[in-house]
Every structure is written in structure tokens, then in C-alpha cells.
């Protein structure tokens, strides 16, 4: 059975999960074999689908829960948490 890894972090970039940030999130998730699920409030998304992630409407200050399962799930979770903490590479 695959172990489940999860972590909740706060969205800290000013514009939240807009198109560019969502694209970077999905591109990062797709580098891993792990399944990635993302929750913001009552919404759930496939972390490897740009439309699904953008539909979360994750704005600055909201908590985002990332759940990874399967092969390289730990590495995938770490990379995604780091991406969010780094503001998706944005200045603010």
C-alpha cells in the first residue's frame, strides 16, 4: 500500500494561484510519478491539472493542503511546499 504524505501551507504570494503560479505548480507536480491532490477550503483538485488547480481560487493568505501518494511522494511534496514558500518564483 502506498503511504500518504500531506502538508498544509499558506499561500504567500500576493496574487495567489493565478495562471502563472498554477502553471508552475502543475509543472513541478508533473516531474514526479506521485499522485498529487490539492485542497483549498472545500475545493479539491488534481495537482497535475492546470484547470483543476486554477479552479481552487487559492488567494494570498489561504491555506493549501497538498497530499501526495505513490512513488517519490515525499520528494514531490517537498518540492511543492518549497515552491509555495518561494512565492512561485514571484517577487511578492
Short mmCIF file of C-alpha atoms in Angstrom, two decimals:
data_model
loop_
_atom_site.label_atom_id
_atom_site.label_comp_id
_atom_site.label_asym_id
_atom_site.label_seq_id
_atom_site.Cartn_x
_atom_site.Cartn_y
_atom_site.Cartn_z
CA UNK A 1 0.00 0.00 0.00
CA UNK A 2 1.30 3.47 -0.88
CA UNK A 3 1.89 5.80 2.01
CA UNK A 4 0.13 9.14 2.06
CA UNK A 5 2.08 12.33 2.67
CA UNK A 6 0.34 15.60 3.40
CA UNK A 7 1.19 19.10 4.45
CA UNK A 8 -0.76 22.32 4.80
CA UNK A 9 0.95 25.60 3.96
CA UNK A 10 -0.22 29.16 3.48
CA UNK A 11 -0.26 30.79 0.05
CA UNK A 12 2.10 33.74 0.47
CA UNK A 13 2.45 35.28 -2.99
CA UNK A 14 0.31 38.39 -3.48
CA UNK A 15 -1.67 37.10 -6.48
CA UNK A 16 -2.32 33.58 -5.14
CA UNK A 17 -2.93 30.69 -7.53
CA UNK A 18 -3.30 32.75 -10.70
CA UNK A 19 -2.40 31.31 -14.12
CA UNK A 20 1.39 31.56 -13.88
CA UNK A 21 1.57 30.25 -10.30
CA UNK A 22 -0.83 27.41 -11.11
CA UNK A 23 1.25 26.54 -14.16
CA UNK A 24 4.43 26.38 -12.09
CA UNK A 25 2.68 24.22 -9.51
CA UNK A 26 1.44 21.77 -12.15
CA UNK A 27 4.81 21.67 -13.95
CA UNK A 28 6.51 20.84 -10.66
CA UNK A 29 3.94 18.16 -9.79
CA UNK A 30 4.30 16.57 -13.23
CA UNK A 31 8.02 15.98 -12.68
CA UNK A 32 7.08 13.25 -10.19
CA UNK A 33 5.30 9.92 -10.54
CA UNK A 34 3.34 10.56 -7.34
CA UNK A 35 -0.36 11.35 -7.42
CA UNK A 36 -0.95 14.91 -6.20
CA UNK A 37 -4.21 16.17 -4.72
CA UNK A 38 -4.69 19.76 -3.55
CA UNK A 39 -7.35 21.16 -1.21
CA UNK A 40 -8.23 24.80 -0.63
CA UNK A 41 -11.15 25.22 1.75
CA UNK A 42 -13.89 22.89 0.44
CA UNK A 43 -12.42 22.57 -3.08
CA UNK A 44 -10.31 19.61 -4.20
CA UNK A 45 -8.13 19.48 -7.32
CA UNK A 46 -5.86 17.16 -9.25
CA UNK A 47 -2.46 18.79 -8.70
CA UNK A 48 -1.35 17.81 -12.21
CA UNK A 49 -4.22 19.60 -13.99
CA UNK A 50 -3.85 23.32 -14.68
CA UNK A 51 -7.59 23.93 -14.96
CA UNK A 52 -8.26 21.98 -11.78
CA UNK A 53 -5.61 23.90 -9.79
CA UNK A 54 -6.78 27.29 -11.11
CA UNK A 55 -10.33 26.35 -10.11
CA UNK A 56 -9.28 26.23 -6.46
CA UNK A 57 -9.31 30.04 -6.36
CA UNK A 58 -6.45 30.00 -3.88
CA UNK A 59 -5.74 33.57 -2.87
CA UNK A 60 -2.99 35.04 -0.71
CA UNK A 61 -3.39 34.04 2.92
CA UNK A 62 -5.44 30.91 2.26
CA UNK A 63 -4.22 27.52 3.44
CA UNK A 64 -3.50 24.91 0.79
CA UNK A 65 -3.28 21.22 1.70
CA UNK A 66 -1.09 19.11 -0.56
CA UNK A 67 -1.50 15.33 -0.49
CA UNK A 68 0.90 13.05 -2.35
CA UNK A 69 0.81 9.27 -2.71
CA UNK A 70 2.85 6.70 -4.56
CA UNK A 71 6.37 6.59 -5.87
CA UNK A 72 8.50 9.63 -4.90
CA UNK A 73 5.61 11.14 -2.92
CA UNK A 74 7.94 12.59 -0.29
CA UNK A 75 10.09 14.35 -2.89
CA UNK A 76 7.02 15.67 -4.72
CA UNK A 77 5.53 17.09 -1.53
CA UNK A 78 8.80 18.74 -0.56
CA UNK A 79 9.22 20.35 -3.99
CA UNK A 80 5.66 21.70 -3.99
CA UNK A 81 5.90 23.08 -0.45
CA UNK A 82 9.20 24.76 -1.36
CA UNK A 83 7.63 26.27 -4.49
CA UNK A 84 4.80 27.82 -2.49
CA UNK A 85 7.18 29.10 0.20
CA UNK A 86 9.27 30.71 -2.56
CA UNK A 87 6.15 32.55 -3.82
CA UNK A 88 6.20 30.53 -7.05
CA UNK A 89 9.33 32.49 -8.01
CA UNK A 90 7.48 35.82 -7.88
CA UNK A 91 8.86 38.96 -6.24
CA UNK A 92 5.90 39.38 -3.90
#
